[in-house]
Short mmCIF file of C-alpha atoms in Angstrom, two decimals:
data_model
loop_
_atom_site.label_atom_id
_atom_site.label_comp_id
_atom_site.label_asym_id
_atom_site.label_seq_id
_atom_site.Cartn_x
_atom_site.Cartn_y
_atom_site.Cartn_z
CA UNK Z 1 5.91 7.94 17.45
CA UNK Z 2 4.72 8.94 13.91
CA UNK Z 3 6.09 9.83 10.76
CA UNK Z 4 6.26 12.89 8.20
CA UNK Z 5 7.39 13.10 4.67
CA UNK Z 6 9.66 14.54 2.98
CA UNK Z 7 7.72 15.37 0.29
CA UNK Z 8 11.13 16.34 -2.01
CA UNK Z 9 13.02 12.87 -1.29
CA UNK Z 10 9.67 10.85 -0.58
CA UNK Z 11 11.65 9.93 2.73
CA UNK Z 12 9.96 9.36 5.95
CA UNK Z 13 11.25 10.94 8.86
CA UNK Z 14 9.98 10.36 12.72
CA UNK Z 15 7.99 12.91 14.15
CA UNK Z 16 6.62 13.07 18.18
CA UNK Z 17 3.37 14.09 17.64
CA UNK Z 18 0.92 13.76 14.68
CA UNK Z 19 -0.18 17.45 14.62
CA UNK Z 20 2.05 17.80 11.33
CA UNK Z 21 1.14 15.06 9.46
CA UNK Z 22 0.03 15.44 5.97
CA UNK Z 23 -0.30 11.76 5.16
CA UNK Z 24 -0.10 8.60 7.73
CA UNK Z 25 1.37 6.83 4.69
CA UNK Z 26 4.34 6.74 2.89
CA UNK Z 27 4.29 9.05 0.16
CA UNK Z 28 5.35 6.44 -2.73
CA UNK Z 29 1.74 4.85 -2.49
CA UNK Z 30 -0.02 3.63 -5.41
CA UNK Z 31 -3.02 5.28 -4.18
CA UNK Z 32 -1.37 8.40 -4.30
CA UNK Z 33 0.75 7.93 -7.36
CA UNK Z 34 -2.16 6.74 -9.36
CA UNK Z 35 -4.16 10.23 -9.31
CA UNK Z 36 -1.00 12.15 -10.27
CA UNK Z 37 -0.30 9.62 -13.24
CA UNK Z 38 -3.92 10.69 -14.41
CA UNK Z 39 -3.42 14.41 -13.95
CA UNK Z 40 -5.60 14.95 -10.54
CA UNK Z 41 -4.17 16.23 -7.54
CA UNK Z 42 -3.40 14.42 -4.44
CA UNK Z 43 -6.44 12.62 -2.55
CA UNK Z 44 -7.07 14.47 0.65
CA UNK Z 45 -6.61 11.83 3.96
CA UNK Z 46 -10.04 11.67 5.29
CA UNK Z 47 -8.76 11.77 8.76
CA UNK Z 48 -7.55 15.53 8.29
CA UNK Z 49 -10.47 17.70 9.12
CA UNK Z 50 -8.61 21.26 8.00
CA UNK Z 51 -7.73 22.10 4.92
CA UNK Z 52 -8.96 19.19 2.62
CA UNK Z 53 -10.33 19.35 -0.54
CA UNK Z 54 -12.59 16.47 -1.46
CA UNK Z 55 -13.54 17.67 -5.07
CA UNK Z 56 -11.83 14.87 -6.93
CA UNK Z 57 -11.97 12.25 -3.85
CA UNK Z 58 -10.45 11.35 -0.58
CA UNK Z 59 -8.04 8.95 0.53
CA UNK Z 60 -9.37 6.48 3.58
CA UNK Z 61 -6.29 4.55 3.72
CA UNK Z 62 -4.52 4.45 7.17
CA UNK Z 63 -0.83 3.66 8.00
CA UNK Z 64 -0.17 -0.26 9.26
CA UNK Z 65 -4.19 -1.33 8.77
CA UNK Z 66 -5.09 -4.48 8.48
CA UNK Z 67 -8.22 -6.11 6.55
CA UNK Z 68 -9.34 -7.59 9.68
CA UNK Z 69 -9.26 -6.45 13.47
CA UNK Z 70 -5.89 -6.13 14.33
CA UNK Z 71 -6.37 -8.84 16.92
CA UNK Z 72 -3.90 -11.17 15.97
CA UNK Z 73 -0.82 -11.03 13.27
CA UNK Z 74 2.86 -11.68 12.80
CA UNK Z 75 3.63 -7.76 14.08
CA UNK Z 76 1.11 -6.80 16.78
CA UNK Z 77 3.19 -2.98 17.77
CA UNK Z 78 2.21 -0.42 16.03
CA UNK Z 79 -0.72 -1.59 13.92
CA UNK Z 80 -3.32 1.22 12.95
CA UNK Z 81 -6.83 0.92 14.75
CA UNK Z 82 -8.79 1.62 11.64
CA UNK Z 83 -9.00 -2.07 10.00
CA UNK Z 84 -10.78 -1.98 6.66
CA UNK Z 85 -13.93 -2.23 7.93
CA UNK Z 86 -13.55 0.54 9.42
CA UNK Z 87 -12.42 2.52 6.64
CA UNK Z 88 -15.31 1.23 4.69
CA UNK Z 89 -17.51 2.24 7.30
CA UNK Z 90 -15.31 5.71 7.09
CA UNK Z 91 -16.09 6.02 3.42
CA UNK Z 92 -19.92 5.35 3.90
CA UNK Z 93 -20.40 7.90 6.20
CA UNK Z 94 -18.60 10.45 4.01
CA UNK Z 95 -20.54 9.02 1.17
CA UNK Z 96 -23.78 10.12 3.03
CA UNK Z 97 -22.76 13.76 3.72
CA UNK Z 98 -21.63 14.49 0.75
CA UNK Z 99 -25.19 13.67 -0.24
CA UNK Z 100 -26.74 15.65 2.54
CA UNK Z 101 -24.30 18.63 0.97
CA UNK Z 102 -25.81 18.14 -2.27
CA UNK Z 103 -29.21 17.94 -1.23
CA UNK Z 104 -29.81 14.84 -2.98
CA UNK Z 105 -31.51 11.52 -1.34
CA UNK Z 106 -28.98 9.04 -0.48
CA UNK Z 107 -29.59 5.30 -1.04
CA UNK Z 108 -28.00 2.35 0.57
CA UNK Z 109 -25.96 1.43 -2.52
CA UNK Z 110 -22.68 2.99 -2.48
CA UNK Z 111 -23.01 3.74 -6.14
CA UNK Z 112 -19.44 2.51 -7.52
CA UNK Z 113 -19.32 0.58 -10.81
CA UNK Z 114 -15.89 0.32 -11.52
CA UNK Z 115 -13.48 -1.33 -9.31
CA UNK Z 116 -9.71 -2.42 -9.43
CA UNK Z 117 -8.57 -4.94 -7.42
CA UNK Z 118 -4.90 -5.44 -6.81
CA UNK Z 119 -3.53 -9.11 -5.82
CA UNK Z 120 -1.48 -9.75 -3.58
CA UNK Z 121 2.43 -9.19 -4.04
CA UNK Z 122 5.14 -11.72 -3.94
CA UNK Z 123 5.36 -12.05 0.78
CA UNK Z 124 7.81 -14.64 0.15
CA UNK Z 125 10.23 -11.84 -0.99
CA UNK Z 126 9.40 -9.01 1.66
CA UNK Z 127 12.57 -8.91 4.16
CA UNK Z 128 10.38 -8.86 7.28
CA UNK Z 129 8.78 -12.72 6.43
CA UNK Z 130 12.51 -13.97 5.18
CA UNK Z 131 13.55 -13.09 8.49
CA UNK Z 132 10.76 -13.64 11.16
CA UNK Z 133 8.67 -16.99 8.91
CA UNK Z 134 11.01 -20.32 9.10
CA UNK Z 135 12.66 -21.71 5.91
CA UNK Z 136 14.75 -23.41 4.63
CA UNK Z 137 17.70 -22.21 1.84
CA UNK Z 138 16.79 -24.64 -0.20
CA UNK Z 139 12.92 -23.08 -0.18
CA UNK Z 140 14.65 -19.70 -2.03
CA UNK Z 141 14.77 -18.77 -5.29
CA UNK Z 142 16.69 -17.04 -7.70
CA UNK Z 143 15.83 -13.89 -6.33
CA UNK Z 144 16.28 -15.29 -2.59
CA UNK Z 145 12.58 -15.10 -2.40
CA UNK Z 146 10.39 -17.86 -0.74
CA UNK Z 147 9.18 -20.34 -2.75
CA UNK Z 148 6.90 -22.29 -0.91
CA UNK Z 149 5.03 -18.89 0.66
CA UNK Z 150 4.95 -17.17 -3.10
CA UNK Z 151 3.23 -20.14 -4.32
CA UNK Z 152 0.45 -19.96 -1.54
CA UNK Z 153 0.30 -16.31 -2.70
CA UNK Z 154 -0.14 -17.00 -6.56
CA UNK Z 155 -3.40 -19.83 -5.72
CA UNK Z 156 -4.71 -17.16 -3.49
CA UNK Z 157 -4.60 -14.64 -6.80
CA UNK Z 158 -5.77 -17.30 -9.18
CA UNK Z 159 -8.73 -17.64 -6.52
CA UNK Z 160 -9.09 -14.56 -6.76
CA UNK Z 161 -9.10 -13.76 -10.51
CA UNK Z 162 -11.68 -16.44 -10.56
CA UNK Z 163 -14.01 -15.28 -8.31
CA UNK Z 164 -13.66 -11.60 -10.28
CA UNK Z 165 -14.62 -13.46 -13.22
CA UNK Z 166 -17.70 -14.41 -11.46
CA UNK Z 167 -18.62 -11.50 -9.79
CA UNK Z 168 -18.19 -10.00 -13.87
CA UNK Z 169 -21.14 -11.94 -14.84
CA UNK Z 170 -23.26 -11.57 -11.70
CA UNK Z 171 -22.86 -7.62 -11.83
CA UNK Z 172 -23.04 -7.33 -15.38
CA UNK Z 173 -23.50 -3.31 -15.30
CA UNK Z 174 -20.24 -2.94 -13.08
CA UNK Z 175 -16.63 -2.75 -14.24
CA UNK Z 176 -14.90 -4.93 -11.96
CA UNK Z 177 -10.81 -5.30 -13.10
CA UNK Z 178 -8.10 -7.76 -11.45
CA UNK Z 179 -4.72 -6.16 -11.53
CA UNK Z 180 -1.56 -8.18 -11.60
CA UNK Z 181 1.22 -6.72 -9.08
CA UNK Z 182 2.05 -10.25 -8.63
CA UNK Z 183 4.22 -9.71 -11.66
CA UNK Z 184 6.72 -7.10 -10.48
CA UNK Z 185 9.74 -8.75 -8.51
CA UNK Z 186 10.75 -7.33 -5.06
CA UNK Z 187 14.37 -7.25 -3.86
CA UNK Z 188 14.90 -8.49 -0.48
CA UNK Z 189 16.97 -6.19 1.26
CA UNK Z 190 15.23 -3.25 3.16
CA UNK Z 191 16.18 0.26 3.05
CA UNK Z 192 14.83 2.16 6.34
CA UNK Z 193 15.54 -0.60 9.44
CA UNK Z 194 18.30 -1.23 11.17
CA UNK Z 195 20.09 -4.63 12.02
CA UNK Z 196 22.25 -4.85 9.00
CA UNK Z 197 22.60 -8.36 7.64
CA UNK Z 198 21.34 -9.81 4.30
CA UNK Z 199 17.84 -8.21 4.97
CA UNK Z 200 18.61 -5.26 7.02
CA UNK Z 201 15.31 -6.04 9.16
CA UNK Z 202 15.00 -6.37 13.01
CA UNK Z 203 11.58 -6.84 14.39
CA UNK Z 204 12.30 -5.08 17.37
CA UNK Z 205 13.33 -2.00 16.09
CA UNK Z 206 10.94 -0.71 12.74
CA UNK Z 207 11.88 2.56 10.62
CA UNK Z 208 11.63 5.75 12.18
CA UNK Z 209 12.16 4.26 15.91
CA UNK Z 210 14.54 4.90 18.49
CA UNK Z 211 15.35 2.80 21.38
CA UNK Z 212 18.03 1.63 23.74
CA UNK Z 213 20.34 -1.78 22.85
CA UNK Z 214 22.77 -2.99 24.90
CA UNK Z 215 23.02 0.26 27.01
CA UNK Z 216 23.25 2.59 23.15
CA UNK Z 217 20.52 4.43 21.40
CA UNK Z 218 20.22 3.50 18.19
CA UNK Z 219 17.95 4.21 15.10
CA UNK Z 220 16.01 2.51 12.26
CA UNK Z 221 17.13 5.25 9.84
CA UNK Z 222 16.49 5.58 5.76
CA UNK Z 223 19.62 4.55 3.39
CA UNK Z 224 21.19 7.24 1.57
CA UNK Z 225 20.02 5.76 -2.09
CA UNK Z 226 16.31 4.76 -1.44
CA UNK Z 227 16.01 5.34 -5.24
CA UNK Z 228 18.38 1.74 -5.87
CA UNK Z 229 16.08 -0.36 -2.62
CA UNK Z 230 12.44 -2.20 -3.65
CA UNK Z 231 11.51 -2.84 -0.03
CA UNK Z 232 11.32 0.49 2.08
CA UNK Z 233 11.13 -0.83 5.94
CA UNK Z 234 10.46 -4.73 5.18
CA UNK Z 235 7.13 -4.50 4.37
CA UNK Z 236 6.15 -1.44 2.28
CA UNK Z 237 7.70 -0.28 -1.15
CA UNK Z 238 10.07 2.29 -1.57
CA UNK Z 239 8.77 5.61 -3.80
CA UNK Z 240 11.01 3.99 -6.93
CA UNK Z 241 9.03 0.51 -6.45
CA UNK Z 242 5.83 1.96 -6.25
CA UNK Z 243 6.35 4.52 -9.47
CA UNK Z 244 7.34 1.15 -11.37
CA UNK Z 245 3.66 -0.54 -10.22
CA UNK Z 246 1.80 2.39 -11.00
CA UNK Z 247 2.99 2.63 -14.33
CA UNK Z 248 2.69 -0.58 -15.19
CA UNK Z 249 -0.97 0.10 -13.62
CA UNK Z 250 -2.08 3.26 -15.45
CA UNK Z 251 -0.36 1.98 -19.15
CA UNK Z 252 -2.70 -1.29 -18.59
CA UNK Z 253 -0.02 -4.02 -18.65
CA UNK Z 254 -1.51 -5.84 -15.95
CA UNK Z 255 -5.38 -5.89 -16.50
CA UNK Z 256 -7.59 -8.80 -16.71
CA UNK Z 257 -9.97 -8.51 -18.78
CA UNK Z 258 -7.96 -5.73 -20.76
CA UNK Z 259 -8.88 -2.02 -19.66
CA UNK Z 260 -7.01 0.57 -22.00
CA UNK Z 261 -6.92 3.00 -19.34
CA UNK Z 262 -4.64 5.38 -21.69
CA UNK Z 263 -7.50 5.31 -24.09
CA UNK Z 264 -9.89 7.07 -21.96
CA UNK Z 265 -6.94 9.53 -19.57
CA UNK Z 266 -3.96 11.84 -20.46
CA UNK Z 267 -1.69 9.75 -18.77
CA UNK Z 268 0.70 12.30 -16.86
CA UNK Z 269 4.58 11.87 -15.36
CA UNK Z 270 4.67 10.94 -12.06
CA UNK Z 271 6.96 13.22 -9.96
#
């Protein structure tokens, strides 16, 4: 089973088939928020063959895909075939025709020299670890987050901010900017899932599926006020979350080194 969106209430809803898909993500993504903060339409999905229009771009990002093959994880069902390296390999190849198109004489360089790299968010706070990783209450914080796993997250980004810092001076004609979702607090109750509870999350039955329990079908189904939830289906952001992070993105509050991104675009209101 797939998903659709409701593209008025940003809402996914499950679909058999994937021959009306317009994107295999949700629709709140910063990837697709970000162009429409800068006044540019939506990225195409490269995956959709018909009626794409690559002018300003295209999107290569693939519902439930991991960085790595999805050989091993904490949730194994439903987890996209196209890993990053994939995708990557996606965007090369598009890279190259686009060339051919052009008739100019491709190189093996894929020719970017600006980059933003996000960190990675707060997992001690996303309702799917609080329920499936083992804790302990006193490991929670204010928030009811996870202290000991958000801790391992924030080395990881100050890893990573250094080695960005290094890369800086080692590709001195590229732009290369960390940016800071880190920052941005999650709440830990999810909005489409089904089990109820403190976390509303049950690993054996994700958002948009039906199945049978205890002799009754039953439904991970959206709540009614998405707009008041942070966490969407456990894992993901809802459309609010993700309009917070990509303002905070575009109005440069979370840039290292500094990139006054409103200096440069007509930053635009984000539907």
């Amino acid at each position: 089973m797939t998903y659709r969106i409701d593209e008025i209430n940003g809402i996914a809803q499950a679909t058999p088939t994937g021959s009306d898909i317009k994107y295999l993500c949700q629709q709140g993504l910063r990837s697709i928020l970000t162009p429409q903060a800068l006044g540019l339409p939506f990225l195409s999905p490269y995956l959709r063959s018909i009626g794409s229009d690559y002018r300003h771009g295209a999107n290569f990002a693939t519902l439930a895909s991991t960085v790595r093959l999805p050989q091993t994880g904490l949730f194994v069902a439903g987890v996209s075939p196209f890993s990053f390296q994939i995708q990557l390999g996606q965007m090369k190849e598009f890279k190259v025709k686009v060339d051919e198109l052009q008739h100019h004489k491709g190189d093996n360089a894929l020719g970017g020299r600006t980059f933003w790299v996000l960190n990675l968010t707060p997992i001690g706070c996303y309702p799917a670890y609080l329920v499936e990783l083992p804790h302990e209450s006193s490991d929670l914080d204010q928030f009811g987050c996870m202290i000991s796993y958000n801790n391992a997250v924030v080395d990881y980004n100050n890893m990573l901010k250094a080695a960005l810092a290094q890369t800086r001076k080692e590709i001195t004609d590229a732009n290369v900017v960390y940016v800071d979702t880190h920052g941005l607090k999650y709440g830990p109750k999810a909005c489409c899932e089904y089990g109820g509870g403190i976390y509303n999350f049950n690993q054996q039955l994700f958002c948009g599926k039906i199945k049978q329990v205890n002799g009754t079908t039953v439904a991970g189904t959206a709540c009614e006020d998405p707009q008041n939830y942070v966490s969407w289906d456990g894992l993901h952001a809802t459309d609010a979350a993700n309009k917070l992070i990509t303002y905070a993105i575009v109005n440069s509050s979370y840039f290292d080194p500094p990139f006054p991104l409103h200096h440069y675009c007509d930053i635009q209101p984000i539907g």
